[in-house]
PDB file of C-alpha atoms and ligand atoms in Angstrom:
ATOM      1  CA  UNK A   1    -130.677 -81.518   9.904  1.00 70.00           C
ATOM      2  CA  UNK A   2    -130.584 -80.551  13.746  1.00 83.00           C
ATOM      3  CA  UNK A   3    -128.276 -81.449  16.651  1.00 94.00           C
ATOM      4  CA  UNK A   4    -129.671 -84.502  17.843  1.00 96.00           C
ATOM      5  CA  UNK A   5    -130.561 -84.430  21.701  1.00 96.00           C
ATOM      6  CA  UNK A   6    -130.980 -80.795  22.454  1.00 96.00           C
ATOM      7  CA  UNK A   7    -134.452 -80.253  21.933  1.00 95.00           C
ATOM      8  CA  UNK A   8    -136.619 -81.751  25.445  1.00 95.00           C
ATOM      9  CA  UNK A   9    -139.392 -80.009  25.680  1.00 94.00           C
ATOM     10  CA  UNK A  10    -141.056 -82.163  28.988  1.00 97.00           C
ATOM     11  CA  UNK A  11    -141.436 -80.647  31.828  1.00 98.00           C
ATOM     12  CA  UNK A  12    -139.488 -82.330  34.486  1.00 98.00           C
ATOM     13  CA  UNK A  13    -141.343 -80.600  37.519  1.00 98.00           C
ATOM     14  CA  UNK A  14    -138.374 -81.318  39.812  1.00 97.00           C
ATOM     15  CA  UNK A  15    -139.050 -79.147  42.772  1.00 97.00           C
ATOM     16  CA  UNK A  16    -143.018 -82.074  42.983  1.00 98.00           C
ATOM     17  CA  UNK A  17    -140.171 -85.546  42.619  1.00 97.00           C
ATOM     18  CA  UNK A  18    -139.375 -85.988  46.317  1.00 97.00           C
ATOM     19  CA  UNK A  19    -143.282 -86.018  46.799  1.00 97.00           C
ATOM     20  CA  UNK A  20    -144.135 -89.833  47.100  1.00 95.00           C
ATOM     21  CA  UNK A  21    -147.821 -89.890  46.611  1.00 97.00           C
ATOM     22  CA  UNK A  22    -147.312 -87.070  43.748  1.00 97.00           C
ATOM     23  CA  UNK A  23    -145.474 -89.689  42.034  1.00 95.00           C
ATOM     24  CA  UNK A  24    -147.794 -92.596  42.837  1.00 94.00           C
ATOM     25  CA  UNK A  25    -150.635 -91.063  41.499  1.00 95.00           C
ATOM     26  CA  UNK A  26    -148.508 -89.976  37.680  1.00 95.00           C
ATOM     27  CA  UNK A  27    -147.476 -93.843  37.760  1.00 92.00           C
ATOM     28  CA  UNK A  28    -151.055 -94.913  37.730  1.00 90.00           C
ATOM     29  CA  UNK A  29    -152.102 -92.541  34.880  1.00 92.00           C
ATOM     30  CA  UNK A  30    -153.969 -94.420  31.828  1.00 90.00           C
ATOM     31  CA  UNK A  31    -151.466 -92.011  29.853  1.00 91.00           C
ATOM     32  CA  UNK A  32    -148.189 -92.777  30.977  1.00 92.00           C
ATOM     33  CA  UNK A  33    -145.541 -93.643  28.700  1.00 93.00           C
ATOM     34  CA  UNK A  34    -142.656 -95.732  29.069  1.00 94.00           C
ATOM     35  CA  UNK A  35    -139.529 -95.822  26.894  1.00 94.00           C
ATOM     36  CA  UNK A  36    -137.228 -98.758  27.376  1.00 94.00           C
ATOM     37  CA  UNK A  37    -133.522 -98.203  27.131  1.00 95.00           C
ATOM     38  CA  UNK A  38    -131.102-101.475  26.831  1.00 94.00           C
ATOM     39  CA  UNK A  39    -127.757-100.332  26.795  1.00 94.00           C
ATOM     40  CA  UNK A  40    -127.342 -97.374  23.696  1.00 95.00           C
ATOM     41  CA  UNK A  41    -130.652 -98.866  22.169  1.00 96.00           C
ATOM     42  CA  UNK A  42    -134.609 -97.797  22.790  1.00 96.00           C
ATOM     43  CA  UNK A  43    -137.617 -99.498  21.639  1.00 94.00           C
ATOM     44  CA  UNK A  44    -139.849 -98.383  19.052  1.00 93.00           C
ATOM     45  CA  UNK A  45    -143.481-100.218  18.010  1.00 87.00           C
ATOM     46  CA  UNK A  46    -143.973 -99.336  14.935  1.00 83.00           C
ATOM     47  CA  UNK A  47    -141.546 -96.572  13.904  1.00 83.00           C
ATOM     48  CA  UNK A  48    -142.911 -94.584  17.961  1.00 86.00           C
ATOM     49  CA  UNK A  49    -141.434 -94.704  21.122  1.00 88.00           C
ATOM     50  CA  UNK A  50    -143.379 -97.556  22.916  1.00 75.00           C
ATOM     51  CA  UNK A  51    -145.965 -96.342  25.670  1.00 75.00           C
ATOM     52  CA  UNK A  52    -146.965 -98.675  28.099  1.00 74.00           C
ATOM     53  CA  UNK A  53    -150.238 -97.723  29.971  1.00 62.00           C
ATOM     54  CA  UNK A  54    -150.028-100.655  32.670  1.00 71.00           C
ATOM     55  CA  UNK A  55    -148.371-101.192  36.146  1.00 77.00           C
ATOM     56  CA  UNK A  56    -144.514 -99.690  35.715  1.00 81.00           C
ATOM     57  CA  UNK A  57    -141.523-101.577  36.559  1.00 81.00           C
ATOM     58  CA  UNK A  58    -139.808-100.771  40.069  1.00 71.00           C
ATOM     59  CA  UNK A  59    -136.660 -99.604  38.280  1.00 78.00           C
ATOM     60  CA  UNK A  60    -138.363 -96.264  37.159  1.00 91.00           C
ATOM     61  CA  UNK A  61    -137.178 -92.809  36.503  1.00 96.00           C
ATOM     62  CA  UNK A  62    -139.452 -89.911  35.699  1.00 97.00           C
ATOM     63  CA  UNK A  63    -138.762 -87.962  32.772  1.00 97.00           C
ATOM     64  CA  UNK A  64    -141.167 -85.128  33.086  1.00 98.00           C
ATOM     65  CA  UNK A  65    -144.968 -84.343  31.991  1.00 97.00           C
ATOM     66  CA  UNK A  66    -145.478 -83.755  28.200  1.00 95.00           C
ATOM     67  CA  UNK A  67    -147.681 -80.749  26.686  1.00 95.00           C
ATOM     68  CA  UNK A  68    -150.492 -82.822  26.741  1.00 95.00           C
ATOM     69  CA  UNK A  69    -149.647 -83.310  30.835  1.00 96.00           C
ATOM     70  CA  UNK A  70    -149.064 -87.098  30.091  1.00 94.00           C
ATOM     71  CA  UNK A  71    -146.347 -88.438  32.375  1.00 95.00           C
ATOM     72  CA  UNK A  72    -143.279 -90.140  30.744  1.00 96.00           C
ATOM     73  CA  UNK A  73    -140.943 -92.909  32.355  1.00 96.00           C
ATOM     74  CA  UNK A  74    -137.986 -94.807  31.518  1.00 96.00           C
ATOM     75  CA  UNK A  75    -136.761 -97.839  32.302  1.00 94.00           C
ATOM     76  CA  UNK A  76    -134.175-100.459  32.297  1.00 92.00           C
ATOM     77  CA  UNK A  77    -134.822-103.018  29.439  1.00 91.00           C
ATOM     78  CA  UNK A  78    -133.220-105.974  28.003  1.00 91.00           C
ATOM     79  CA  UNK A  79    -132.126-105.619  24.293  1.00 93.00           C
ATOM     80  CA  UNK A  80    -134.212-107.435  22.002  1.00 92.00           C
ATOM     81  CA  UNK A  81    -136.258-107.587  18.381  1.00 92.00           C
ATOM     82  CA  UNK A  82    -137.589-103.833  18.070  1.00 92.00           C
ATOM     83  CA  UNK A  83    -134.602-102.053  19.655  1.00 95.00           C
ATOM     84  CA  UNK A  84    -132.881 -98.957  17.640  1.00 95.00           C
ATOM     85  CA  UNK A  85    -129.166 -97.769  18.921  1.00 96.00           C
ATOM     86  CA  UNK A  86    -130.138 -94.307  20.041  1.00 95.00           C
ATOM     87  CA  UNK A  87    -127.155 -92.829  17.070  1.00 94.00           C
ATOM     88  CA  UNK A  88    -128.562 -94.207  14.230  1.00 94.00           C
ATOM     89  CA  UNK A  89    -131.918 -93.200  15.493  1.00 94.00           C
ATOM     90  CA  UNK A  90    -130.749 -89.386  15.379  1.00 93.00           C
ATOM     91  CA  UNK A  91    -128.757 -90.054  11.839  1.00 92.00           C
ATOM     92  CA  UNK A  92    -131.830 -91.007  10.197  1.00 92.00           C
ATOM     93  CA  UNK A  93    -133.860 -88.599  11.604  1.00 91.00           C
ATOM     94  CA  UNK A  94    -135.861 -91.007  12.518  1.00 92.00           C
ATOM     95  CA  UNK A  95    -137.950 -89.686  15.566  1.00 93.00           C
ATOM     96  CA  UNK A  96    -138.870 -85.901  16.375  1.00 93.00           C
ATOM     97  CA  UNK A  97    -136.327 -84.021  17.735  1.00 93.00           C
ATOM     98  CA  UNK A  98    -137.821 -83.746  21.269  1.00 93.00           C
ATOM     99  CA  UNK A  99    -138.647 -87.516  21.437  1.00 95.00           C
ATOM    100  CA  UNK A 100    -134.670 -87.445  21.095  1.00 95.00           C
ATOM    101  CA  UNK A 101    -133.881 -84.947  23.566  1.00 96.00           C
ATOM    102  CA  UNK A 102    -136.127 -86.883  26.465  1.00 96.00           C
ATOM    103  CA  UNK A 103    -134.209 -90.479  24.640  1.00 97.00           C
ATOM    104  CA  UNK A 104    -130.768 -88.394  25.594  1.00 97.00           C
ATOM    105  CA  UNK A 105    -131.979 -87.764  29.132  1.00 97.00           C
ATOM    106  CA  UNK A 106    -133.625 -91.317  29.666  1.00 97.00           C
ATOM    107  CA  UNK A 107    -130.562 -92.648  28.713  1.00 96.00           C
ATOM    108  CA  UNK A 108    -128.193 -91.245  30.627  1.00 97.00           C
ATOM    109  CA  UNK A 109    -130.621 -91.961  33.617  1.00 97.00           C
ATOM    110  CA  UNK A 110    -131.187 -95.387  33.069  1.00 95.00           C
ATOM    111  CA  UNK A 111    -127.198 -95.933  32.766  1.00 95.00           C
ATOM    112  CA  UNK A 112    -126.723 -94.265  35.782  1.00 96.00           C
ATOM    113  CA  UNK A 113    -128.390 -96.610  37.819  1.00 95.00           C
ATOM    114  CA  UNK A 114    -127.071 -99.793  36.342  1.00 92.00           C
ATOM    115  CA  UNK A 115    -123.905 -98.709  37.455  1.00 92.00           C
ATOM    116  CA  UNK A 116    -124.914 -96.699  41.066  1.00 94.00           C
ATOM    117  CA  UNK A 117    -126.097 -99.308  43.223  1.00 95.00           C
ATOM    118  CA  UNK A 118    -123.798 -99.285  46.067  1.00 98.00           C
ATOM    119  CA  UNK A 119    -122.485 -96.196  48.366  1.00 98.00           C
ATOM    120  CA  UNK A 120    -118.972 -94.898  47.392  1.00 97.00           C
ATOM    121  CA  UNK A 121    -118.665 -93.911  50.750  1.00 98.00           C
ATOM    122  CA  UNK A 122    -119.707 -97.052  52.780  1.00 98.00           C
ATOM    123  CA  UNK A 123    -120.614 -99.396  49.873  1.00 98.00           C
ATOM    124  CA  UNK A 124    -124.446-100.435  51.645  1.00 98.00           C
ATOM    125  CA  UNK A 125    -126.608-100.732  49.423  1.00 98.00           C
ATOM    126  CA  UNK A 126    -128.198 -97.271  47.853  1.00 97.00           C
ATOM    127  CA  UNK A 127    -132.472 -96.212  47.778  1.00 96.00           C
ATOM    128  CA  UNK A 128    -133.602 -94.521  44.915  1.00 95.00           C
ATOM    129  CA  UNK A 129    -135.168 -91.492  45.580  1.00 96.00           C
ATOM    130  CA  UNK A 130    -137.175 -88.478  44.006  1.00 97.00           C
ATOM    131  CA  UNK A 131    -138.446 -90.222  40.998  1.00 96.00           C
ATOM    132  CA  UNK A 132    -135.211 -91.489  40.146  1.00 96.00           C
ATOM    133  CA  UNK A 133    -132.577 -87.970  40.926  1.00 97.00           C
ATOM    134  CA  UNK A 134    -131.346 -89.099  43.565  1.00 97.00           C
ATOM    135  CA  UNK A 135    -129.881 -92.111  45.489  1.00 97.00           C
ATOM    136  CA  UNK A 136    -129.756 -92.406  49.482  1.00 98.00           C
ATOM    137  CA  UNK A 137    -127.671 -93.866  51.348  1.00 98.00           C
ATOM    138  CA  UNK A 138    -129.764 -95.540  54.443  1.00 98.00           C
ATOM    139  CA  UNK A 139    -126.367 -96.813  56.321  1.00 98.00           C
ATOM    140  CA  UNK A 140    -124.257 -93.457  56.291  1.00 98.00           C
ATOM    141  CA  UNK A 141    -126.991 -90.545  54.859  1.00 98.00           C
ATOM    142  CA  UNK A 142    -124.917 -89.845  51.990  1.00 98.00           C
ATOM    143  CA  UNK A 143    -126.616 -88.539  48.950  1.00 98.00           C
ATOM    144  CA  UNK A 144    -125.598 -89.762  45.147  1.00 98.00           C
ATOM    145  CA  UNK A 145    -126.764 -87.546  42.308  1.00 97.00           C
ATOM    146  CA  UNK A 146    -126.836 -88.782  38.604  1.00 96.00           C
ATOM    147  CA  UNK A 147    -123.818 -86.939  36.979  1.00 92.00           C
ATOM    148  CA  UNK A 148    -123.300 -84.984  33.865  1.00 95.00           C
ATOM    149  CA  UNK A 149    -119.419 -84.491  32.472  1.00 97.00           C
ATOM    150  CA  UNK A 150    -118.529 -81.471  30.983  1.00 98.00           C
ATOM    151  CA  UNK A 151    -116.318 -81.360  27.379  1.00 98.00           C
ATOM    152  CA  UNK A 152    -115.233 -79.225  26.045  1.00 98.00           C
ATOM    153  CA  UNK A 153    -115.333 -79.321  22.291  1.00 98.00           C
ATOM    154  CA  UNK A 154    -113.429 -76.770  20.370  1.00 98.00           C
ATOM    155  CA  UNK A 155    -112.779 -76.281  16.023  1.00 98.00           C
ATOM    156  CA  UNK A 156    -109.423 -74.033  16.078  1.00 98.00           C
ATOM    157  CA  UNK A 157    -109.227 -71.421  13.429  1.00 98.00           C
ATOM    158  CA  UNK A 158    -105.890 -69.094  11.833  1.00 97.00           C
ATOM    159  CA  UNK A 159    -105.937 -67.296   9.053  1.00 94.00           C
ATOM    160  CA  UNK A 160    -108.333 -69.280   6.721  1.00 92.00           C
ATOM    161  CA  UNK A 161    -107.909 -72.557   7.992  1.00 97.00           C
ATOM    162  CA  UNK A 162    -109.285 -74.806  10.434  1.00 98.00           C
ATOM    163  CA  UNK A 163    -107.817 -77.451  13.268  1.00 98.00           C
ATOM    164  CA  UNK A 164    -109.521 -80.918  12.679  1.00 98.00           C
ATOM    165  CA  UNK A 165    -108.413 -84.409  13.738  1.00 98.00           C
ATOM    166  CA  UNK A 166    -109.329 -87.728  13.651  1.00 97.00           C
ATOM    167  CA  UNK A 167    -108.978 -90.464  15.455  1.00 96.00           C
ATOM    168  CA  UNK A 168    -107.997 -94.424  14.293  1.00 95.00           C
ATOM    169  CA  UNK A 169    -111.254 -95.871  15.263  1.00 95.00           C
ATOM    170  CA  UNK A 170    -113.138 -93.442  13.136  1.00 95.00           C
ATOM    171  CA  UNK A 171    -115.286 -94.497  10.097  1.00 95.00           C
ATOM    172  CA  UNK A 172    -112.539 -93.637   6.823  1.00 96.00           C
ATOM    173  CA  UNK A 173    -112.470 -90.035   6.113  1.00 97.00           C
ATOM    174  CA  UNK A 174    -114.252 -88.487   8.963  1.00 97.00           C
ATOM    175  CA  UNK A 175    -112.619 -85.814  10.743  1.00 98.00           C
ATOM    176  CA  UNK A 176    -113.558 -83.719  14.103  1.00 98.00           C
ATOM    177  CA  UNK A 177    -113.279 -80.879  16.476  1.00 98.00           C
ATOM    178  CA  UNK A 178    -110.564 -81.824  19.241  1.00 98.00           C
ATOM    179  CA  UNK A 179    -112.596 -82.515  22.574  1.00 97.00           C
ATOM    180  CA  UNK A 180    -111.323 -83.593  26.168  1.00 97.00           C
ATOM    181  CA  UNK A 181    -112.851 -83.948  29.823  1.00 98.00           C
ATOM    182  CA  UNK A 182    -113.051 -80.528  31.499  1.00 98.00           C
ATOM    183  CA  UNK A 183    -110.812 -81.330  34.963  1.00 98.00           C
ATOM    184  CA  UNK A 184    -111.666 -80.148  38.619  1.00 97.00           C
ATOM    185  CA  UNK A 185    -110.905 -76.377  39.226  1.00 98.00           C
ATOM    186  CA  UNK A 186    -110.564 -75.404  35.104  1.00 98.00           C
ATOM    187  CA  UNK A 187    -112.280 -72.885  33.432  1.00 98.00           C
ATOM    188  CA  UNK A 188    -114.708 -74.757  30.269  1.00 98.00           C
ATOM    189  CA  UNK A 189    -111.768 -72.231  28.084  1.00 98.00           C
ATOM    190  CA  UNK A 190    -108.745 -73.466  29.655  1.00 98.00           C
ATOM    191  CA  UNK A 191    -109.786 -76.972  29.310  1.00 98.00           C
ATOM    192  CA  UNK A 192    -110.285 -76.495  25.443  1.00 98.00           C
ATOM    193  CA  UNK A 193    -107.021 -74.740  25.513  1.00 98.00           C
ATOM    194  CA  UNK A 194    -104.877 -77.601  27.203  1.00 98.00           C
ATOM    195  CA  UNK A 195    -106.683 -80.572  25.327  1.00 98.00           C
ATOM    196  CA  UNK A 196    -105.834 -78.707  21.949  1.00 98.00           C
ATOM    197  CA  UNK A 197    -102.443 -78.296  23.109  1.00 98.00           C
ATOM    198  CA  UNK A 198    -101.934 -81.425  24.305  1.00 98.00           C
ATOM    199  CA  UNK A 199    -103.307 -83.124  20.923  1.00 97.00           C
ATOM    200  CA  UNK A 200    -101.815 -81.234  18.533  1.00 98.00           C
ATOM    201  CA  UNK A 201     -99.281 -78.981  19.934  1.00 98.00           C
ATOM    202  CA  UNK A 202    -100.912 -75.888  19.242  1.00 98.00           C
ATOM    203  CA  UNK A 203    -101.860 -72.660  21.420  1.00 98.00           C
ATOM    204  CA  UNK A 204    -105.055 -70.848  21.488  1.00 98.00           C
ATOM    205  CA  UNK A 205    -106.003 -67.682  22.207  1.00 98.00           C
ATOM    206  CA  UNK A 206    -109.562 -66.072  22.755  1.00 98.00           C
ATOM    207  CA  UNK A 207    -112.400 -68.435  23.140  1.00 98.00           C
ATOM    208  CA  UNK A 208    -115.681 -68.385  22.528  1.00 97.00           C
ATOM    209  CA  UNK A 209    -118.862 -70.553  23.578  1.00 98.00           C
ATOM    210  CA  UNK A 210    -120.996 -71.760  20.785  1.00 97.00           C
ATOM    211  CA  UNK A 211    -123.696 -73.880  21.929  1.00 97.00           C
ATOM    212  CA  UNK A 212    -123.921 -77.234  24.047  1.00 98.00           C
ATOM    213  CA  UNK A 213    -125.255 -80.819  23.350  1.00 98.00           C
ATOM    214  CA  UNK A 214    -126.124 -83.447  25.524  1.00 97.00           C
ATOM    215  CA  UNK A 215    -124.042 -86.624  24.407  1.00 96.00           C
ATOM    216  CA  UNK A 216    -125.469 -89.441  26.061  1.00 96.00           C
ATOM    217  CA  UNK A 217    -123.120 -92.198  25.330  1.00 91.00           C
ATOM    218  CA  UNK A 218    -122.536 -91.852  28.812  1.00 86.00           C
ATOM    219  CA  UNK A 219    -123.538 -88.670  30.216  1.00 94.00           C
ATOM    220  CA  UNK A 220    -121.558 -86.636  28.668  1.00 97.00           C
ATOM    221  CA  UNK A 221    -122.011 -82.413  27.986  1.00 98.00           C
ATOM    222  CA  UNK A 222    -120.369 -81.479  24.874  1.00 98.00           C
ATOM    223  CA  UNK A 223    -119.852 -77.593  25.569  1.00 98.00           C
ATOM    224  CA  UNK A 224    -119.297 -75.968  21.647  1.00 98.00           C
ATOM    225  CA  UNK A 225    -116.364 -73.751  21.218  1.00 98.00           C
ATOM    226  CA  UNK A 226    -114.427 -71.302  18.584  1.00 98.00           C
ATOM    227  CA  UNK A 227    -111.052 -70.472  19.513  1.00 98.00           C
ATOM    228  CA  UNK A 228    -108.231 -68.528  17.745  1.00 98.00           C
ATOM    229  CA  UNK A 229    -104.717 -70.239  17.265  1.00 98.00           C
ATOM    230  CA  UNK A 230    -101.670 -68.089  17.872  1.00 98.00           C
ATOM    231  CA  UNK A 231     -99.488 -70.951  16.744  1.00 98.00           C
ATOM    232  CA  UNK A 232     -99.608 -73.028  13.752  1.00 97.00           C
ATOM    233  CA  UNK A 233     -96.952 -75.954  13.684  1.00 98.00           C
ATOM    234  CA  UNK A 234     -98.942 -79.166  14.732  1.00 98.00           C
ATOM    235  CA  UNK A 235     -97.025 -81.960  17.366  1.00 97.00           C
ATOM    236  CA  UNK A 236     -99.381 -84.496  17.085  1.00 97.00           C
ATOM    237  CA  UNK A 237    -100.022 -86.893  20.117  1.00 96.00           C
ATOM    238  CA  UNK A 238    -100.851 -89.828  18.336  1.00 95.00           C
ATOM    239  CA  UNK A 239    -101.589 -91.837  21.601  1.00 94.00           C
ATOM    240  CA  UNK A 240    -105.401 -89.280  20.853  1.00 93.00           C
ATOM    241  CA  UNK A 241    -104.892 -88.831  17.498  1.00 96.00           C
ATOM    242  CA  UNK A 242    -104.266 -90.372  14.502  1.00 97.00           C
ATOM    243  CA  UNK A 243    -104.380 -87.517  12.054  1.00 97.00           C
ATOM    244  CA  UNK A 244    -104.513 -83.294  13.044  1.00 97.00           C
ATOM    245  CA  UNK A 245    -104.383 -80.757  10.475  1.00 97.00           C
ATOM    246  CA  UNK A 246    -105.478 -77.449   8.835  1.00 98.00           C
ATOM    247  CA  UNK A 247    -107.445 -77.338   6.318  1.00 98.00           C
ATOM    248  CA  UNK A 248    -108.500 -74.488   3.751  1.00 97.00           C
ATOM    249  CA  UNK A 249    -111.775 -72.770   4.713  1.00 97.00           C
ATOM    250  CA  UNK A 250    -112.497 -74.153   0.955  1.00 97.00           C
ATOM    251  CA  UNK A 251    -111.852 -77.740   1.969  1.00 97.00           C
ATOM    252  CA  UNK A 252    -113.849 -77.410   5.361  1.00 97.00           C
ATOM    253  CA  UNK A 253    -116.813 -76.357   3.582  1.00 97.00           C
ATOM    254  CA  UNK A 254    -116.868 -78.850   0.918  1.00 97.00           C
ATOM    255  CA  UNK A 255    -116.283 -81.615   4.092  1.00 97.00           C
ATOM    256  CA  UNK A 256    -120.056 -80.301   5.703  1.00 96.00           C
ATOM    257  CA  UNK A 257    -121.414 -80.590   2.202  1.00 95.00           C
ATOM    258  CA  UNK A 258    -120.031 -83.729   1.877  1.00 96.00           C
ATOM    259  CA  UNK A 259    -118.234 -82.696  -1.560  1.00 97.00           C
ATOM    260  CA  UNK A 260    -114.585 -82.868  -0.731  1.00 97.00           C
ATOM    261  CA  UNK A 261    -113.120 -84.666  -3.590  1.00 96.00           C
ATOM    262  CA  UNK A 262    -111.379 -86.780  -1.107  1.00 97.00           C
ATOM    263  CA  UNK A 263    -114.293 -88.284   0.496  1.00 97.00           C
ATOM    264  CA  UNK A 264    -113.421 -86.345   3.925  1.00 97.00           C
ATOM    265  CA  UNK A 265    -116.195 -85.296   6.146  1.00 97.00           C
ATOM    266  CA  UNK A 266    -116.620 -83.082   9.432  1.00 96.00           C
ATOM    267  CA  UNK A 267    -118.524 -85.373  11.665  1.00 94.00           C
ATOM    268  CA  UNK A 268    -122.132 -86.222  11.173  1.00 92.00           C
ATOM    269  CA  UNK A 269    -124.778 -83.567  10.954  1.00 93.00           C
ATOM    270  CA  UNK A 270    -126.677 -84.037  14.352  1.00 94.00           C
ATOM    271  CA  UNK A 271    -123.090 -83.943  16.381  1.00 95.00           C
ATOM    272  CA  UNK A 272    -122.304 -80.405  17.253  1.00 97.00           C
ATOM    273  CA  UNK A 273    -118.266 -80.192  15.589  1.00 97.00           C
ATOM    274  CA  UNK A 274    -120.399 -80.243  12.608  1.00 97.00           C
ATOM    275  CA  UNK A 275    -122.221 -77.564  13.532  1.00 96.00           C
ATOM    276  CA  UNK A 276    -119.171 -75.533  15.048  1.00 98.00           C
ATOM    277  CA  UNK A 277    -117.316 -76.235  11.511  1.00 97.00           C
ATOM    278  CA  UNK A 278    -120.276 -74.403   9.695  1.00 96.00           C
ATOM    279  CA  UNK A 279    -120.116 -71.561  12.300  1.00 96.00           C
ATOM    280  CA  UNK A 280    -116.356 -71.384  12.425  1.00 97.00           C
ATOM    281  CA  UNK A 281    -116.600 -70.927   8.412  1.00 95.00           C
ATOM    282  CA  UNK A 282    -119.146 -68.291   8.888  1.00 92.00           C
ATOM    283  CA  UNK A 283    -116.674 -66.107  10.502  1.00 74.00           C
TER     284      UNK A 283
HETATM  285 ZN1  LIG B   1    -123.079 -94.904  52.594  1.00 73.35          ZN
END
């Protein structure tokens, strides 16, 4: 299995969506598609994505053109018979891999809007803009872009163990990589450094950068690291965390194989700590 969400292979021709009549002409196309998105949910007709080749809702946001040059849309939808939630989608492997990665951007999109319809800045009421990228202000000219939060997501290694916690809410036995918001002015490193230390009490040294996965449940950025403790003793902060500790490299691998005698896990396959727990153990 793959991460989920990081394959999009459309081609979101950003520098042509502030051209209106560009963007009239793709919405009239016999071979648009449409993908509906109610809440964490998307449509599918018959095991696909649903396409839609008629008139397109107002509340539209352009995804990009497809290899065949086929325009794809999103919209706003109201959950109903038909609707998958976009994780078990991705558990199941359910859908390609890129129909996932444009699911992860429509998402984030759609969820965007729901909640952007007024100006922070003078509270009128906001235009959409350039196929959906952008929303303008007409009282006080202030521009509102759709946002993307970084994490940073870091498995913590010394010796021949790993850092993993879980959290209450968590399905029984799962464990994870510790993760936090990356705050204004900090490095993607430092930010891994302070949530680890804040968590479970324990320093890091050198980081490094993995790989990145779009986590859509908002609009999140989960940036992949490895770092290397130079303490060991955990202080848990169980306001984040219910459980933190090491465990053998033997343990870790038999949690991705889902063999642990125990019944523990690291994460689900298409979530990247799984991934950085298999590269972590690869040294
Ligand atoms: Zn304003």
């Amino acid at each position: 299995m793959t991460l989920a969400y990081v394959m999009n292979r459309l081609d979101r021709r950003a520098n042509d969506r502030p051209n209106a009549a560009w963007l009239a002409e793709l919405r009239q196309r016999p071979d648009a598609k449409l993908v509906r998105i109610a809440g964490d949910a998307t449509l599918l007709d018959g095991g696909r994505l649903a396409t839609w080749p008629g008139p397109l809702p107002e509340l539209t946001v352009f995804l990009g053109l497809d290899s065949a040059g086929a325009p794809w849309f999103a919209c706003k939808a109201e959950r109903a018979e038909g609707f998958r939630d976009l994780r078990s989608l991705a558990l199941e492997e359910a859908l390609p891999p890129e129909e996932l990665g444009l699911l992860a951007q429509a998402r984030s999109l759609i969820q965007w809007h729901e909640r952007r319809n007024f100006c922070s800045n003078c509270a009128a009421r906001l235009e959409i803009a350039d196929a959906g990228y952008r929303r303008h202000c007409p009282s006080c000219g202030m521009d509102h872009f759709p946002r993307t939060d970084p994490v940073a997501i870091m498995v913590v290694r010394h010796e021949d163990s790993i850092l993993l916690g879980r959290q209450k809410a968590w399905k029984p036995g799962m464990y994870s990589a510790l993760a936090g918001f990356v705050e204004p002015g900090e490095t993607i490193e430092d930010a891994a450094r302070r949530e680890v230390f804040e968590e479970a009490g324990v320093r890091v040294g050198e980081v490094r950068y993995v790989t990145s996965q779009p986590w859509p449940f908002l609009s999140n950025l989960m940036i992949g690291l490895i770092g290397e403790a130079i303490t060991r003793e955990i202080v848990l902060d169980e306001n984040e965390l219910e459980e933190a500790r090491w465990f053998s490299a033997r343990e870790a691998r038999a949690m991705i194989d889902r063999t642990h005698p125990d019944g523990l896990y690291a994460a689900n396959p298409y979530a990247i700590a799984h991934e950085l727990v298999r590269v972590a153990l690869e040294g």
